[in-house]
Amino acid sequence: MLLPSVTLHPTTDMATVVQTLTLDRDVARAIELLEKLEASGEVPVHKIQSLKKVLQSEFCTAIREVYQYMHETIPVNGCPEFRARATAKATVAAFAASEGHSHPRVVELPKTDEGLGFNVMGGKEQNSPIYISRIIPGGVAERQGGLKRGDQLLSVNGVQKRRESLHTATTRHQN
């Protein structure tokens, strides 16, 4: 994945950095460079064509749109780590949506002594929805098969999770 360009203003010190998101331009430039590489004959054509196909795919476009949205929505004064975490979470959600799970659905998991078999991340304290970050191998969620990494947790037993902290969401249903 291509990273955002950073523009430095010569009249400011190095502590003041303004980030400009140029993903569309960066991808277009990458494709242009791939075409030059293809013309040089240094790399097998099928490998270059595969990479160009990925860069020009609807999925890559969707990921760029997620990054653009996150860049525009997170306050400029937010720390870079916060922006990176939020963008990563949005990307996980985009991956889930690409697998055909973009609409809400009900998944029922039996409560067992071993737990529900998945981990979550996000929450109100990170200004993010709560997402499934990991399906535990051999756990209830994996055996049931209805949840995927990147799914957003909307409610549990009828209790809304959209504006809940991660701590509250994880402790409320443990007993």
Tab-separated table of C-alpha atoms in Angstrom:
chain	number	residue	atom	x	y	z
A	1	MET	CA	0.000	0.000	0.000
A	2	LEU	CA	1.345	3.436	-0.866
A	3	LEU	CA	1.867	5.927	1.928
A	4	PRO	CA	0.700	9.550	1.956
A	5	SER	CA	3.210	12.132	0.770
A	6	VAL	CA	4.587	14.612	3.268
A	7	THR	CA	5.051	18.244	2.262
A	8	LEU	CA	7.563	20.321	4.200
A	9	HIS	CA	7.185	24.082	4.300
A	10	PRO	CA	10.619	25.785	4.178
A	11	THR	CA	9.517	28.628	6.468
A	12	THR	CA	8.673	26.277	9.331
A	13	ASP	CA	10.846	24.159	11.554
A	14	MET	CA	10.990	20.368	11.237
A	15	ALA	CA	8.425	19.948	14.039
A	16	THR	CA	5.744	21.471	11.830
A	17	VAL	CA	4.887	18.991	9.095
A	18	VAL	CA	1.786	19.201	6.933
A	19	GLN	CA	0.565	15.916	5.483
A	20	THR	CA	-1.028	15.970	2.073
A	21	LEU	CA	-2.882	12.890	0.944
A	22	THR	CA	-2.032	12.128	-2.675
A	23	LEU	CA	-2.987	8.475	-3.045
A	24	ASP	CA	-4.645	8.838	-6.449
A	25	ARG	CA	-1.602	10.635	-7.815
A	26	ASP	CA	0.757	8.140	-6.133
A	27	VAL	CA	-1.067	5.140	-7.612
A	28	ALA	CA	-1.120	6.776	-11.059
A	29	ARG	CA	2.629	7.412	-10.765
A	30	ALA	CA	3.221	3.796	-9.675
A	31	ILE	CA	1.322	2.553	-12.736
A	32	GLU	CA	3.350	4.900	-14.949
A	33	LEU	CA	6.588	3.529	-13.472
A	34	LEU	CA	5.365	-0.043	-13.926
A	35	GLU	CA	4.732	0.687	-17.598
A	36	LYS	CA	8.310	1.990	-17.967
A	37	LEU	CA	9.620	-1.094	-16.183
A	38	GLU	CA	7.519	-3.285	-18.458
A	39	ALA	CA	8.962	-1.542	-21.540
A	40	SER	CA	12.501	-2.102	-20.245
A	41	GLY	CA	11.992	-5.874	-20.160
A	42	GLU	CA	13.791	-6.208	-16.811
A	43	VAL	CA	10.837	-7.881	-15.078
A	44	PRO	CA	8.539	-10.579	-16.493
A	45	VAL	CA	5.483	-8.955	-18.085
A	46	HIS	CA	2.989	-11.189	-16.228
A	47	LYS	CA	4.280	-9.949	-12.860
A	48	ILE	CA	3.941	-6.305	-13.864
A	49	GLN	CA	0.485	-6.912	-15.332
A	50	SER	CA	-0.627	-8.586	-12.089
A	51	LEU	CA	0.522	-5.627	-10.011
A	52	LYS	CA	-1.089	-3.112	-12.378
A	53	LYS	CA	-4.333	-5.093	-12.224
A	54	VAL	CA	-4.320	-4.879	-8.411
A	55	LEU	CA	-3.560	-1.145	-8.420
A	56	GLN	CA	-6.389	-0.505	-10.902
A	57	SER	CA	-8.909	-2.803	-9.188
A	58	GLU	CA	-12.165	-1.716	-7.567
A	59	PHE	CA	-10.856	-3.110	-4.293
A	60	CYS	CA	-7.738	-0.919	-4.339
A	61	THR	CA	-9.960	2.049	-5.195
A	62	ALA	CA	-12.161	1.226	-2.187
A	63	ILE	CA	-9.113	1.089	0.094
A	64	ARG	CA	-7.908	4.459	-1.240
A	65	GLU	CA	-11.369	5.895	-0.558
A	66	VAL	CA	-11.196	4.601	3.027
A	67	TYR	CA	-7.811	6.251	3.521
A	68	GLN	CA	-9.083	9.495	1.955
A	69	TYR	CA	-12.173	9.472	4.192
A	70	MET	CA	-10.118	8.818	7.326
A	71	HIS	CA	-7.642	11.537	6.362
A	72	GLU	CA	-10.457	14.047	5.906
A	73	THR	CA	-12.397	13.044	9.041
A	74	ILE	CA	-9.712	12.803	11.696
A	75	PRO	CA	-8.772	16.244	13.059
A	76	VAL	CA	-5.464	17.561	11.744
A	77	ASN	CA	-4.268	18.128	15.301
A	78	GLY	CA	-4.798	14.431	16.094
A	79	CYS	CA	-1.577	12.529	16.715
A	80	PRO	CA	-0.186	10.460	13.805
A	81	GLU	CA	-0.585	7.238	15.804
A	82	PHE	CA	-4.315	7.918	16.275
A	83	ARG	CA	-4.733	8.581	12.551
A	84	ALA	CA	-2.802	5.394	11.695
A	85	ARG	CA	-4.856	3.249	14.103
A	86	ALA	CA	-8.160	4.616	12.823
A	87	THR	CA	-7.127	4.132	9.206
A	88	ALA	CA	-5.993	0.577	9.901
A	89	LYS	CA	-9.345	-0.221	11.482
A	90	ALA	CA	-11.223	1.259	8.547
A	91	THR	CA	-9.091	-0.826	6.204
A	92	VAL	CA	-9.980	-3.999	8.121
A	93	ALA	CA	-13.643	-3.069	7.687
A	94	ALA	CA	-13.107	-2.531	3.957
A	95	PHE	CA	-11.547	-5.993	3.686
A	96	ALA	CA	-14.581	-7.485	5.419
A	97	ALA	CA	-16.924	-5.609	3.105
A	98	SER	CA	-15.005	-6.910	0.099
A	99	GLU	CA	-15.772	-10.448	1.245
A	100	GLY	CA	-19.494	-9.763	0.941
A	101	HIS	CA	-20.247	-8.964	4.556
A	102	SER	CA	-21.113	-5.295	4.220
A	103	HIS	CA	-24.693	-5.540	5.508
A	104	PRO	CA	-25.710	-6.143	9.126
A	105	ARG	CA	-26.494	-9.735	9.996
A	106	VAL	CA	-27.349	-11.649	13.149
A	107	VAL	CA	-24.785	-14.159	14.350
A	108	GLU	CA	-25.674	-16.325	17.334
A	109	LEU	CA	-22.852	-17.804	19.383
A	110	PRO	CA	-23.401	-20.115	22.349
A	111	LYS	CA	-21.770	-18.834	25.525
A	112	THR	CA	-19.289	-21.390	26.836
A	113	ASP	CA	-16.602	-21.557	29.520
A	114	GLU	CA	-13.988	-20.911	26.823
A	115	GLY	CA	-15.565	-17.580	25.796
A	116	LEU	CA	-16.937	-16.617	22.404
A	117	GLY	CA	-13.736	-17.167	20.456
A	118	PHE	CA	-12.919	-13.710	19.127
A	119	ASN	CA	-11.052	-10.544	20.100
A	120	VAL	CA	-12.222	-6.979	19.528
A	121	MET	CA	-10.614	-3.566	19.084
A	122	GLY	CA	-11.777	0.035	18.830
A	123	GLY	CA	-14.416	1.631	21.020
A	124	LYS	CA	-15.502	5.067	22.135
A	125	GLU	CA	-12.127	5.925	23.669
A	126	GLN	CA	-10.548	5.575	20.217
A	127	ASN	CA	-13.440	7.330	18.454
A	128	SER	CA	-14.026	4.123	16.530
A	129	PRO	CA	-16.663	1.414	16.243
A	130	ILE	CA	-15.847	-1.909	17.871
A	131	TYR	CA	-14.469	-4.398	15.344
A	132	ILE	CA	-13.625	-8.083	15.426
A	133	SER	CA	-9.816	-8.047	15.339
A	134	ARG	CA	-9.152	-11.779	15.575
A	135	ILE	CA	-11.040	-15.043	15.339
A	136	ILE	CA	-9.411	-17.471	17.772
A	137	PRO	CA	-8.461	-20.741	16.043
A	138	GLY	CA	-10.635	-23.592	17.315
A	139	GLY	CA	-12.872	-21.198	19.264
A	140	VAL	CA	-16.661	-20.930	19.194
A	141	ALA	CA	-16.675	-18.157	16.576
A	142	GLU	CA	-14.449	-20.123	14.203
A	143	ARG	CA	-16.478	-23.312	14.627
A	144	GLN	CA	-19.747	-21.438	14.044
A	145	GLY	CA	-18.297	-19.612	11.029
A	146	GLY	CA	-20.555	-16.535	11.015
A	147	LEU	CA	-18.020	-13.909	12.110
A	148	LYS	CA	-15.089	-12.607	10.111
A	149	ARG	CA	-12.121	-10.440	11.039
A	150	GLY	CA	-13.169	-6.845	10.399
A	151	ASP	CA	-16.848	-7.301	11.259
A	152	GLN	CA	-18.274	-4.401	13.258
A	153	LEU	CA	-19.977	-5.330	16.520
A	154	LEU	CA	-23.323	-3.488	16.489
A	155	SER	CA	-25.068	-5.091	19.473
A	156	VAL	CA	-24.827	-8.024	21.867
A	157	ASN	CA	-27.996	-9.474	23.396
A	158	GLY	CA	-29.856	-6.362	22.245
A	159	VAL	CA	-27.390	-3.911	23.860
A	160	GLN	CA	-26.044	-1.375	21.331
A	161	LYS	CA	-22.240	-1.220	21.024
A	162	ARG	CA	-21.888	1.723	18.642
A	163	ARG	CA	-20.901	4.306	21.266
A	164	GLU	CA	-19.531	2.033	23.951
A	165	SER	CA	-15.990	1.936	25.283
A	166	LEU	CA	-13.994	-1.202	24.568
A	167	HIS	CA	-13.675	-1.937	28.292
A	168	THR	CA	-17.446	-1.728	28.841
A	169	ALA	CA	-18.174	-3.814	25.759
A	170	THR	CA	-15.817	-6.591	26.802
A	171	THR	CA	-16.632	-6.754	30.516
A	172	ARG	CA	-20.423	-6.428	30.353
A	173	HIS	CA	-20.958	-9.849	28.783
A	174	GLN	CA	-18.262	-11.875	30.534
A	175	ASN	CA	-20.403	-12.957	33.487
